[in-house]
Amino acid sequence: MSGFVTKPEPVQVPGLVHLHTGKVRDLYRTESGELVMVASDRMSAHDWVLPNEIPDKGRVLTQLSLWWFERIADIVPNHVISTEVPVGAPADWKGRTLICKNLDMIPVEAVARGYLAGSGLTEYQESRTVCGIALPEGLENSSELPAPIYTPALKAEVGEHDENVPYEETARRIGAELAAQVRRTTLDVYARARDIARDRGIILADTKFEFGLLDGELVIGDEVLTPDSSRYWPADEYRPGRSQASFDKQLIRDWLVSPASGWDRYSEQPPPELPAEVVEQTRAKYIEVYERLTGTSWV
């Protein structure tokens, strides 16, 4: 069993219809049909949405997405219309809210990998492939790949794992032409972001995007290149052959599976609350990657 430890009740706002409560975001629709995405401070790990929140996390995700949207706009348009908070919404929605175009979402998680990590490493160790793509012998944990690869997945429900699938399966589901466009755009955006991050002393190991269609045009949506959707490593600490320090929720994952938590992730029991120091250290990691990428101080 997994999912929400305690699923929050949606905030009711006049003129907005609540559509969905996700792991991190709440989704609403305006009377004119636009979507309102509100990034919460919720944190998920090991398929659970945890009882603790990470202060400022929703704002970091939103502001970093906006920063990246500007830097990839010549590659692919995005879904953002406005950052104005709807009338009648809570004051704390400021900085975490996007008014967005209503896209016809493509049911594929578009994943780009430039380094061997996570589920890709596990598969490589078994078969010398990642999502069915053959890779050369001799790679190790965190090795840079000879060239970035596209490894799509099918998005899962809350509490379930996304399912890696062969590229050919996405072509069958959404059509060969659109599948090729998504793959090409994913790799182009990854290459742009990898180079920008590298100039700032950060390795972008892998990332995932979500795309939709608007009047037949491919548009990137949801969040983009955040610590929740990307694996960022400090370049000055990078050493292949081992797991890397990261700017994400790895501290939380590690604590949850440590003896200190007293939790068995394979049981049906929900995870415990996080210690205050783990919450604060995680918040600091999110803010650090924002500041290093954007070159601006978090306030």
PDB file of C-alpha atoms in Angstrom:
ATOM      1  CA  MET A   1       0.000   0.000   0.000  1.00  0.00           C
ATOM      2  CA  SER A   2       1.197   3.524  -0.724  1.00  0.00           C
ATOM      3  CA  GLY A   3      -0.072   6.972  -1.646  1.00  0.00           C
ATOM      4  CA  PHE A   4      -0.902   9.851   0.697  1.00  0.00           C
ATOM      5  CA  VAL A   5      -0.240   9.425   4.405  1.00  0.00           C
ATOM      6  CA  THR A   6      -2.983  12.019   4.854  1.00  0.00           C
ATOM      7  CA  LYS A   7      -4.610  13.338   1.693  1.00  0.00           C
ATOM      8  CA  PRO A   8      -5.240  17.077   2.038  1.00  0.00           C
ATOM      9  CA  GLU A   9      -8.655  18.575   1.487  1.00  0.00           C
ATOM     10  CA  PRO A  10      -8.604  20.896  -1.524  1.00  0.00           C
ATOM     11  CA  VAL A  11      -8.856  24.619  -0.919  1.00  0.00           C
ATOM     12  CA  GLN A  12     -12.171  25.963  -2.176  1.00  0.00           C
ATOM     13  CA  VAL A  13     -11.850  29.176  -4.187  1.00  0.00           C
ATOM     14  CA  PRO A  14     -14.836  31.022  -5.713  1.00  0.00           C
ATOM     15  CA  GLY A  15     -14.769  30.743  -9.491  1.00  0.00           C
ATOM     16  CA  LEU A  16     -12.378  27.779  -9.514  1.00  0.00           C
ATOM     17  CA  VAL A  17     -13.254  24.102  -9.896  1.00  0.00           C
ATOM     18  CA  HIS A  18     -10.884  21.702  -8.170  1.00  0.00           C
ATOM     19  CA  LEU A  19      -9.811  19.002 -10.634  1.00  0.00           C
ATOM     20  CA  HIS A  20      -7.042  16.999  -8.998  1.00  0.00           C
ATOM     21  CA  THR A  21      -4.775  16.697  -5.983  1.00  0.00           C
ATOM     22  CA  GLY A  22      -1.423  15.289  -7.086  1.00  0.00           C
ATOM     23  CA  LYS A  23       1.729  14.365  -5.207  1.00  0.00           C
ATOM     24  CA  VAL A  24       2.929  17.953  -5.295  1.00  0.00           C
ATOM     25  CA  ARG A  25       0.425  20.069  -7.235  1.00  0.00           C
ATOM     26  CA  ASP A  26      -3.229  20.942  -6.966  1.00  0.00           C
ATOM     27  CA  LEU A  27      -5.041  21.556 -10.226  1.00  0.00           C
ATOM     28  CA  TYR A  28      -8.051  23.820 -10.762  1.00  0.00           C
ATOM     29  CA  ARG A  29     -10.018  25.134 -13.747  1.00  0.00           C
ATOM     30  CA  THR A  30     -11.214  28.700 -14.158  1.00  0.00           C
ATOM     31  CA  GLU A  31     -14.654  29.625 -15.443  1.00  0.00           C
ATOM     32  CA  SER A  32     -13.057  30.471 -18.795  1.00  0.00           C
ATOM     33  CA  GLY A  33     -11.417  27.055 -19.040  1.00  0.00           C
ATOM     34  CA  GLU A  34      -7.834  27.918 -18.115  1.00  0.00           C
ATOM     35  CA  LEU A  35      -5.920  25.666 -15.740  1.00  0.00           C
ATOM     36  CA  VAL A  36      -4.567  26.840 -12.396  1.00  0.00           C
ATOM     37  CA  MET A  37      -1.575  24.873 -11.086  1.00  0.00           C
ATOM     38  CA  VAL A  38      -0.635  25.389  -7.452  1.00  0.00           C
ATOM     39  CA  ALA A  39       2.647  23.855  -6.305  1.00  0.00           C
ATOM     40  CA  SER A  40       2.396  22.747  -2.689  1.00  0.00           C
ATOM     41  CA  ASP A  41       5.209  22.100  -0.212  1.00  0.00           C
ATOM     42  CA  ARG A  42       4.315  18.401  -0.128  1.00  0.00           C
ATOM     43  CA  MET A  43       7.115  15.873  -0.458  1.00  0.00           C
ATOM     44  CA  SER A  44       6.938  12.371  -1.882  1.00  0.00           C
ATOM     45  CA  ALA A  45       9.432   9.555  -1.427  1.00  0.00           C
ATOM     46  CA  HIS A  46       9.338   5.790  -1.866  1.00  0.00           C
ATOM     47  CA  ASP A  47       5.865   6.088  -3.458  1.00  0.00           C
ATOM     48  CA  TRP A  48       4.395   7.894  -0.448  1.00  0.00           C
ATOM     49  CA  VAL A  49       3.381  11.526  -0.042  1.00  0.00           C
ATOM     50  CA  LEU A  50       4.909  12.198   3.360  1.00  0.00           C
ATOM     51  CA  PRO A  51       3.263  13.769   6.420  1.00  0.00           C
ATOM     52  CA  ASN A  52       5.826  16.608   6.522  1.00  0.00           C
ATOM     53  CA  GLU A  53       6.014  19.533   4.138  1.00  0.00           C
ATOM     54  CA  ILE A  54       9.244  21.240   3.067  1.00  0.00           C
ATOM     55  CA  PRO A  55       8.882  25.003   3.553  1.00  0.00           C
ATOM     56  CA  ASP A  56       9.305  27.068   0.344  1.00  0.00           C
ATOM     57  CA  LYS A  57       9.504  23.967  -1.856  1.00  0.00           C
ATOM     58  CA  GLY A  58       6.449  24.874  -3.944  1.00  0.00           C
ATOM     59  CA  ARG A  59       7.781  28.356  -4.635  1.00  0.00           C
ATOM     60  CA  VAL A  60      11.220  27.042  -5.542  1.00  0.00           C
ATOM     61  CA  LEU A  61       9.716  24.587  -8.035  1.00  0.00           C
ATOM     62  CA  THR A  62       7.519  27.258  -9.587  1.00  0.00           C
ATOM     63  CA  GLN A  63      10.136  29.994  -9.813  1.00  0.00           C
ATOM     64  CA  LEU A  64      12.792  27.637 -11.154  1.00  0.00           C
ATOM     65  CA  SER A  65      10.380  26.317 -13.792  1.00  0.00           C
ATOM     66  CA  LEU A  66       9.651  29.880 -14.903  1.00  0.00           C
ATOM     67  CA  TRP A  67      13.393  30.601 -15.129  1.00  0.00           C
ATOM     68  CA  TRP A  68      13.951  27.535 -17.300  1.00  0.00           C
ATOM     69  CA  PHE A  69      10.891  28.164 -19.482  1.00  0.00           C
ATOM     70  CA  GLU A  70      12.510  31.434 -20.565  1.00  0.00           C
ATOM     71  CA  ARG A  71      15.750  29.683 -21.496  1.00  0.00           C
ATOM     72  CA  ILE A  72      14.188  27.000 -23.668  1.00  0.00           C
ATOM     73  CA  ALA A  73      11.465  29.131 -25.287  1.00  0.00           C
ATOM     74  CA  ASP A  74      13.190  29.050 -28.674  1.00  0.00           C
ATOM     75  CA  ILE A  75      13.123  25.231 -28.609  1.00  0.00           C
ATOM     76  CA  VAL A  76       9.544  24.634 -27.453  1.00  0.00           C
ATOM     77  CA  PRO A  77       6.721  26.920 -26.228  1.00  0.00           C
ATOM     78  CA  ASN A  78       5.341  26.456 -22.721  1.00  0.00           C
ATOM     79  CA  HIS A  79       1.883  26.479 -21.175  1.00  0.00           C
ATOM     80  CA  VAL A  80       2.186  29.514 -18.894  1.00  0.00           C
ATOM     81  CA  ILE A  81      -0.287  32.379 -19.331  1.00  0.00           C
ATOM     82  CA  SER A  82       0.170  34.265 -16.065  1.00  0.00           C
ATOM     83  CA  THR A  83       1.548  34.064 -12.543  1.00  0.00           C
ATOM     84  CA  GLU A  84      -1.279  36.156 -11.077  1.00  0.00           C
ATOM     85  CA  VAL A  85      -3.031  34.669  -8.076  1.00  0.00           C
ATOM     86  CA  PRO A  86      -6.780  34.243  -8.768  1.00  0.00           C
ATOM     87  CA  VAL A  87      -9.117  36.569  -6.913  1.00  0.00           C
ATOM     88  CA  GLY A  88     -10.247  34.988  -3.644  1.00  0.00           C
ATOM     89  CA  ALA A  89      -7.352  32.520  -3.457  1.00  0.00           C
ATOM     90  CA  PRO A  90      -5.251  32.253  -0.292  1.00  0.00           C
ATOM     91  CA  ALA A  91      -2.405  34.730   0.035  1.00  0.00           C
ATOM     92  CA  ASP A  92       0.120  31.905   0.313  1.00  0.00           C
ATOM     93  CA  TRP A  93      -0.597  30.905  -3.305  1.00  0.00           C
ATOM     94  CA  LYS A  94       1.612  33.825  -4.352  1.00  0.00           C
ATOM     95  CA  GLY A  95       4.796  32.624  -6.022  1.00  0.00           C
ATOM     96  CA  ARG A  96       3.560  29.055  -6.350  1.00  0.00           C
ATOM     97  CA  THR A  97       0.675  29.522  -8.814  1.00  0.00           C
ATOM     98  CA  LEU A  98       0.606  29.342 -12.615  1.00  0.00           C
ATOM     99  CA  ILE A  99      -2.361  30.117 -14.854  1.00  0.00           C
ATOM    100  CA  CYS A 100      -1.881  27.794 -17.801  1.00  0.00           C
ATOM    101  CA  LYS A 101      -3.206  26.916 -21.210  1.00  0.00           C
ATOM    102  CA  ASN A 102      -5.354  23.800 -21.261  1.00  0.00           C
ATOM    103  CA  LEU A 103      -3.295  21.292 -23.220  1.00  0.00           C
ATOM    104  CA  ASP A 104      -4.236  17.938 -24.643  1.00  0.00           C
ATOM    105  CA  MET A 105      -1.604  16.110 -22.603  1.00  0.00           C
ATOM    106  CA  ILE A 106       0.473  13.383 -24.220  1.00  0.00           C
ATOM    107  CA  PRO A 107       0.405  10.259 -22.005  1.00  0.00           C
ATOM    108  CA  VAL A 108       4.186   9.847 -21.939  1.00  0.00           C
ATOM    109  CA  GLU A 109       6.841  10.881 -19.431  1.00  0.00           C
ATOM    110  CA  ALA A 110       9.632  12.135 -21.685  1.00  0.00           C
ATOM    111  CA  VAL A 111      12.915  11.221 -19.982  1.00  0.00           C
ATOM    112  CA  ALA A 112      16.422  12.232 -21.067  1.00  0.00           C
ATOM    113  CA  ARG A 113      19.451  10.597 -19.483  1.00  0.00           C
ATOM    114  CA  GLY A 114      23.022  11.792 -19.802  1.00  0.00           C
ATOM    115  CA  TYR A 115      24.472   9.736 -16.962  1.00  0.00           C
ATOM    116  CA  LEU A 116      23.963   6.223 -15.613  1.00  0.00           C
ATOM    117  CA  ALA A 117      21.907   6.367 -12.418  1.00  0.00           C
ATOM    118  CA  GLY A 118      18.696   5.168 -10.783  1.00  0.00           C
ATOM    119  CA  SER A 119      16.656   2.543 -12.595  1.00  0.00           C
ATOM    120  CA  GLY A 120      18.919   2.947 -15.630  1.00  0.00           C
ATOM    121  CA  LEU A 121      21.925   1.783 -13.625  1.00  0.00           C
ATOM    122  CA  THR A 122      20.022  -1.222 -12.295  1.00  0.00           C
ATOM    123  CA  GLU A 123      19.017  -2.320 -15.800  1.00  0.00           C
ATOM    124  CA  TYR A 124      22.493  -1.722 -17.199  1.00  0.00           C
ATOM    125  CA  GLN A 125      24.062  -3.917 -14.538  1.00  0.00           C
ATOM    126  CA  GLU A 126      21.705  -6.738 -15.531  1.00  0.00           C
ATOM    127  CA  SER A 127      21.671  -6.461 -19.322  1.00  0.00           C
ATOM    128  CA  ARG A 128      23.996  -3.671 -20.547  1.00  0.00           C
ATOM    129  CA  THR A 129      20.903  -1.783 -21.699  1.00  0.00           C
ATOM    130  CA  VAL A 130      18.796   1.127 -20.428  1.00  0.00           C
ATOM    131  CA  CYS A 131      15.144   0.905 -21.424  1.00  0.00           C
ATOM    132  CA  GLY A 132      16.199  -1.512 -24.130  1.00  0.00           C
ATOM    133  CA  ILE A 133      18.899   0.796 -25.548  1.00  0.00           C
ATOM    134  CA  ALA A 134      22.215  -1.045 -25.811  1.00  0.00           C
ATOM    135  CA  LEU A 135      25.148   0.677 -24.095  1.00  0.00           C
ATOM    136  CA  PRO A 136      28.860  -0.177 -24.202  1.00  0.00           C
ATOM    137  CA  GLU A 137      30.642  -2.336 -21.660  1.00  0.00           C
ATOM    138  CA  GLY A 138      32.634  -0.752 -18.883  1.00  0.00           C
ATOM    139  CA  LEU A 139      30.191   1.870 -17.610  1.00  0.00           C
ATOM    140  CA  GLU A 140      29.756   2.206 -13.860  1.00  0.00           C
ATOM    141  CA  ASN A 141      27.575   3.985 -11.338  1.00  0.00           C
ATOM    142  CA  SER A 142      27.168   7.639 -12.434  1.00  0.00           C
ATOM    143  CA  SER A 143      29.191   7.255 -15.636  1.00  0.00           C
ATOM    144  CA  GLU A 144      28.503   9.838 -18.334  1.00  0.00           C
ATOM    145  CA  LEU A 145      26.877   8.128 -21.307  1.00  0.00           C
ATOM    146  CA  PRO A 146      28.531   8.310 -24.740  1.00  0.00           C
ATOM    147  CA  ALA A 147      25.573  10.472 -25.783  1.00  0.00           C
ATOM    148  CA  PRO A 148      22.296  11.392 -24.075  1.00  0.00           C
ATOM    149  CA  ILE A 149      19.476   8.888 -24.566  1.00  0.00           C
ATOM    150  CA  TYR A 150      15.695   9.195 -24.595  1.00  0.00           C
ATOM    151  CA  THR A 151      13.909   6.686 -22.348  1.00  0.00           C
ATOM    152  CA  PRO A 152      10.148   7.304 -22.183  1.00  0.00           C
ATOM    153  CA  ALA A 153       7.852   6.098 -19.429  1.00  0.00           C
ATOM    154  CA  LEU A 154       4.133   5.858 -18.846  1.00  0.00           C
ATOM    155  CA  LYS A 155       2.930   8.055 -15.997  1.00  0.00           C
ATOM    156  CA  ALA A 156       1.593   6.153 -12.978  1.00  0.00           C
ATOM    157  CA  GLU A 157      -1.077   6.977 -10.437  1.00  0.00           C
ATOM    158  CA  VAL A 158      -0.105   8.353  -7.008  1.00  0.00           C
ATOM    159  CA  GLY A 159       1.603   5.554  -5.103  1.00  0.00           C
ATOM    160  CA  GLU A 160       2.704   3.638  -8.191  1.00  0.00           C
ATOM    161  CA  HIS A 161       5.942   3.581 -10.173  1.00  0.00           C
ATOM    162  CA  ASP A 162       6.126   5.153 -13.609  1.00  0.00           C
ATOM    163  CA  GLU A 163       6.626   2.354 -16.152  1.00  0.00           C
ATOM    164  CA  ASN A 164       9.605   2.518 -18.486  1.00  0.00           C
ATOM    165  CA  VAL A 165       8.596   1.481 -22.002  1.00  0.00           C
ATOM    166  CA  PRO A 166      10.439   1.076 -25.316  1.00  0.00           C
ATOM    167  CA  TYR A 167      10.329   4.058 -27.657  1.00  0.00           C
ATOM    168  CA  GLU A 168       8.442   1.892 -30.153  1.00  0.00           C
ATOM    169  CA  GLU A 169       5.608   1.505 -27.654  1.00  0.00           C
ATOM    170  CA  THR A 170       5.176   5.278 -27.452  1.00  0.00           C
ATOM    171  CA  ALA A 171       5.140   5.450 -31.253  1.00  0.00           C
ATOM    172  CA  ARG A 172       2.372   2.864 -31.265  1.00  0.00           C
ATOM    173  CA  ARG A 173       0.338   4.780 -28.678  1.00  0.00           C
ATOM    174  CA  ILE A 174       0.698   8.348 -29.930  1.00  0.00           C
ATOM    175  CA  GLY A 175       1.831   7.925 -33.532  1.00  0.00           C
ATOM    176  CA  ALA A 176       5.294   7.738 -35.061  1.00  0.00           C
ATOM    177  CA  GLU A 177       5.515  11.401 -36.085  1.00  0.00           C
ATOM    178  CA  LEU A 178       4.534  12.804 -32.677  1.00  0.00           C
ATOM    179  CA  ALA A 179       6.716  10.285 -30.828  1.00  0.00           C
ATOM    180  CA  ALA A 180       9.707  11.361 -32.912  1.00  0.00           C
ATOM    181  CA  GLN A 181       8.973  15.034 -32.241  1.00  0.00           C
ATOM    182  CA  VAL A 182       8.731  14.434 -28.490  1.00  0.00           C
ATOM    183  CA  ARG A 183      12.018  12.509 -28.499  1.00  0.00           C
ATOM    184  CA  ARG A 184      13.824  15.163 -30.523  1.00  0.00           C
ATOM    185  CA  THR A 185      12.498  18.021 -28.385  1.00  0.00           C
ATOM    186  CA  THR A 186      13.323  16.212 -25.147  1.00  0.00           C
ATOM    187  CA  LEU A 187      16.938  15.690 -26.169  1.00  0.00           C
ATOM    188  CA  ASP A 188      17.264  19.260 -27.467  1.00  0.00           C
ATOM    189  CA  VAL A 189      15.949  20.730 -24.201  1.00  0.00           C
ATOM    190  CA  TYR A 190      18.147  18.413 -22.145  1.00  0.00           C
ATOM    191  CA  ALA A 191      21.244  19.434 -24.119  1.00  0.00           C
ATOM    192  CA  ARG A 192      20.487  23.135 -23.623  1.00  0.00           C
ATOM    193  CA  ALA A 193      19.846  22.715 -19.892  1.00  0.00           C
ATOM    194  CA  ARG A 194      22.867  20.432 -19.386  1.00  0.00           C
ATOM    195  CA  ASP A 195      25.177  23.064 -20.868  1.00  0.00           C
ATOM    196  CA  ILE A 196      23.648  25.916 -18.835  1.00  0.00           C
ATOM    197  CA  ALA A 197      23.883  23.886 -15.623  1.00  0.00           C
ATOM    198  CA  ARG A 198      27.457  22.838 -16.382  1.00  0.00           C
ATOM    199  CA  ASP A 199      28.490  26.501 -16.684  1.00  0.00           C
ATOM    200  CA  ARG A 200      27.177  26.933 -13.134  1.00  0.00           C
ATOM    201  CA  GLY A 201      29.066  23.993 -11.674  1.00  0.00           C
ATOM    202  CA  ILE A 202      26.129  21.566 -11.738  1.00  0.00           C
ATOM    203  CA  ILE A 203      25.693  18.279 -13.583  1.00  0.00           C
ATOM    204  CA  LEU A 204      22.226  17.577 -14.961  1.00  0.00           C
ATOM    205  CA  ALA A 205      22.305  13.784 -14.893  1.00  0.00           C
ATOM    206  CA  ASP A 206      18.756  13.190 -16.123  1.00  0.00           C
ATOM    207  CA  THR A 207      15.376  14.857 -16.285  1.00  0.00           C
ATOM    208  CA  LYS A 208      11.789  14.273 -17.331  1.00  0.00           C
ATOM    209  CA  PHE A 209       9.268  16.446 -19.139  1.00  0.00           C
ATOM    210  CA  GLU A 210       5.580  16.402 -19.893  1.00  0.00           C
ATOM    211  CA  PHE A 211       4.243  17.656 -23.209  1.00  0.00           C
ATOM    212  CA  GLY A 212       0.832  18.414 -24.610  1.00  0.00           C
ATOM    213  CA  LEU A 213      -0.726  19.653 -27.815  1.00  0.00           C
ATOM    214  CA  LEU A 214      -2.432  22.984 -28.367  1.00  0.00           C
ATOM    215  CA  ASP A 215      -3.992  23.454 -31.803  1.00  0.00           C
ATOM    216  CA  GLY A 216      -1.608  20.803 -33.105  1.00  0.00           C
ATOM    217  CA  GLU A 217       1.515  22.465 -31.678  1.00  0.00           C
ATOM    218  CA  LEU A 218       3.788  20.685 -29.218  1.00  0.00           C
ATOM    219  CA  VAL A 219       3.908  22.560 -25.903  1.00  0.00           C
ATOM    220  CA  ILE A 220       5.860  21.756 -22.738  1.00  0.00           C
ATOM    221  CA  GLY A 221       3.831  21.768 -19.526  1.00  0.00           C
ATOM    222  CA  ASP A 222       3.854  20.932 -15.828  1.00  0.00           C
ATOM    223  CA  GLU A 223       7.172  21.719 -14.115  1.00  0.00           C
ATOM    224  CA  VAL A 224      10.484  21.751 -15.943  1.00  0.00           C
ATOM    225  CA  LEU A 225      14.066  21.087 -14.821  1.00  0.00           C
ATOM    226  CA  THR A 226      13.330  21.307 -11.097  1.00  0.00           C
ATOM    227  CA  PRO A 227      14.967  19.210  -8.348  1.00  0.00           C
ATOM    228  CA  ASP A 228      11.763  17.139  -8.282  1.00  0.00           C
ATOM    229  CA  SER A 229      11.899  16.277 -11.986  1.00  0.00           C
ATOM    230  CA  SER A 230      15.670  16.219 -12.478  1.00  0.00           C
ATOM    231  CA  ARG A 231      18.777  14.657 -10.992  1.00  0.00           C
ATOM    232  CA  TYR A 232      21.261  17.450 -10.245  1.00  0.00           C
ATOM    233  CA  TRP A 233      24.772  16.775  -8.915  1.00  0.00           C
ATOM    234  CA  PRO A 234      27.448  19.255  -7.768  1.00  0.00           C
ATOM    235  CA  ALA A 235      30.177  19.039 -10.402  1.00  0.00           C
ATOM    236  CA  ASP A 236      33.035  19.619  -7.970  1.00  0.00           C
ATOM    237  CA  GLU A 237      32.046  16.506  -5.999  1.00  0.00           C
ATOM    238  CA  TYR A 238      31.402  14.264  -9.008  1.00  0.00           C
ATOM    239  CA  ARG A 239      33.231  10.945  -8.923  1.00  0.00           C
ATOM    240  CA  PRO A 240      32.083   8.115 -11.198  1.00  0.00           C
ATOM    241  CA  GLY A 241      31.878   4.678  -9.646  1.00  0.00           C
ATOM    242  CA  ARG A 242      29.681   5.697  -6.733  1.00  0.00           C
ATOM    243  CA  SER A 243      26.427   7.427  -5.926  1.00  0.00           C
ATOM    244  CA  GLN A 244      26.630  11.219  -6.046  1.00  0.00           C
ATOM    245  CA  ALA A 245      25.625  13.986  -3.705  1.00  0.00           C
ATOM    246  CA  SER A 246      22.461  15.522  -5.098  1.00  0.00           C
ATOM    247  CA  PHE A 247      20.253  18.603  -4.922  1.00  0.00           C
ATOM    248  CA  ASP A 248      17.008  16.803  -4.260  1.00  0.00           C
ATOM    249  CA  LYS A 249      15.201  14.627  -1.747  1.00  0.00           C
ATOM    250  CA  GLN A 250      17.924  12.000  -1.417  1.00  0.00           C
ATOM    251  CA  LEU A 251      18.429  13.000   2.223  1.00  0.00           C
ATOM    252  CA  ILE A 252      14.811  12.087   2.858  1.00  0.00           C
ATOM    253  CA  ARG A 253      15.000   8.800   0.964  1.00  0.00           C
ATOM    254  CA  ASP A 254      18.128   7.842   2.876  1.00  0.00           C
ATOM    255  CA  TRP A 255      16.665   8.700   6.274  1.00  0.00           C
ATOM    256  CA  LEU A 256      13.461   6.781   5.601  1.00  0.00           C
ATOM    257  CA  VAL A 257      15.357   3.557   4.887  1.00  0.00           C
ATOM    258  CA  SER A 258      17.832   4.062   7.749  1.00  0.00           C
ATOM    259  CA  PRO A 259      17.483   2.396  11.172  1.00  0.00           C
ATOM    260  CA  ALA A 260      16.787   5.848  12.620  1.00  0.00           C
ATOM    261  CA  SER A 261      13.362   5.983  10.986  1.00  0.00           C
ATOM    262  CA  GLY A 262      12.242   2.576  12.244  1.00  0.00           C
ATOM    263  CA  TRP A 263      10.216   2.186   9.050  1.00  0.00           C
ATOM    264  CA  ASP A 264      10.050  -0.801   6.723  1.00  0.00           C
ATOM    265  CA  ARG A 265       9.353   0.578   3.240  1.00  0.00           C
ATOM    266  CA  TYR A 266       8.078  -2.829   2.129  1.00  0.00           C
ATOM    267  CA  SER A 267       5.427  -2.988   4.827  1.00  0.00           C
ATOM    268  CA  GLU A 268       1.933  -1.545   4.489  1.00  0.00           C
ATOM    269  CA  GLN A 269       2.603   0.994   7.216  1.00  0.00           C
ATOM    270  CA  PRO A 270       2.882   4.644   6.202  1.00  0.00           C
ATOM    271  CA  PRO A 271       6.241   6.373   6.744  1.00  0.00           C
ATOM    272  CA  PRO A 272       6.857   8.398   9.912  1.00  0.00           C
ATOM    273  CA  GLU A 273       7.271  12.141  10.205  1.00  0.00           C
ATOM    274  CA  LEU A 274      10.663  13.493   9.252  1.00  0.00           C
ATOM    275  CA  PRO A 275      12.969  14.995  11.875  1.00  0.00           C
ATOM    276  CA  ALA A 276      13.227  18.775  11.817  1.00  0.00           C
ATOM    277  CA  GLU A 277      16.876  18.658  10.759  1.00  0.00           C
ATOM    278  CA  VAL A 278      16.085  16.499   7.711  1.00  0.00           C
ATOM    279  CA  VAL A 279      13.334  18.925   6.693  1.00  0.00           C
ATOM    280  CA  GLU A 280      15.656  21.934   7.046  1.00  0.00           C
ATOM    281  CA  GLN A 281      18.566  20.264   5.234  1.00  0.00           C
ATOM    282  CA  THR A 282      16.268  19.325   2.359  1.00  0.00           C
ATOM    283  CA  ARG A 283      14.899  22.856   2.142  1.00  0.00           C
ATOM    284  CA  ALA A 284      18.460  24.149   2.022  1.00  0.00           C
ATOM    285  CA  LYS A 285      19.307  21.820  -0.900  1.00  0.00           C
ATOM    286  CA  TYR A 286      16.331  23.051  -2.945  1.00  0.00           C
ATOM    287  CA  ILE A 287      17.257  26.671  -2.303  1.00  0.00           C
ATOM    288  CA  GLU A 288      20.949  26.064  -3.051  1.00  0.00           C
ATOM    289  CA  VAL A 289      20.282  24.598  -6.492  1.00  0.00           C
ATOM    290  CA  TYR A 290      17.902  27.471  -7.276  1.00  0.00           C
ATOM    291  CA  GLU A 291      20.517  30.042  -6.304  1.00  0.00           C
ATOM    292  CA  ARG A 292      23.372  28.316  -8.134  1.00  0.00           C
ATOM    293  CA  LEU A 293      21.394  27.920 -11.341  1.00  0.00           C
ATOM    294  CA  THR A 294      19.753  31.328 -11.458  1.00  0.00           C
ATOM    295  CA  GLY A 295      22.553  33.347  -9.875  1.00  0.00           C
ATOM    296  CA  THR A 296      20.038  35.109  -7.625  1.00  0.00           C
ATOM    297  CA  SER A 297      19.474  34.917  -3.879  1.00  0.00           C
ATOM    298  CA  TRP A 298      16.366  33.235  -2.508  1.00  0.00           C
ATOM    299  CA  VAL A 299      14.260  35.641  -0.475  1.00  0.00           C
TER     300      VAL A 299
END
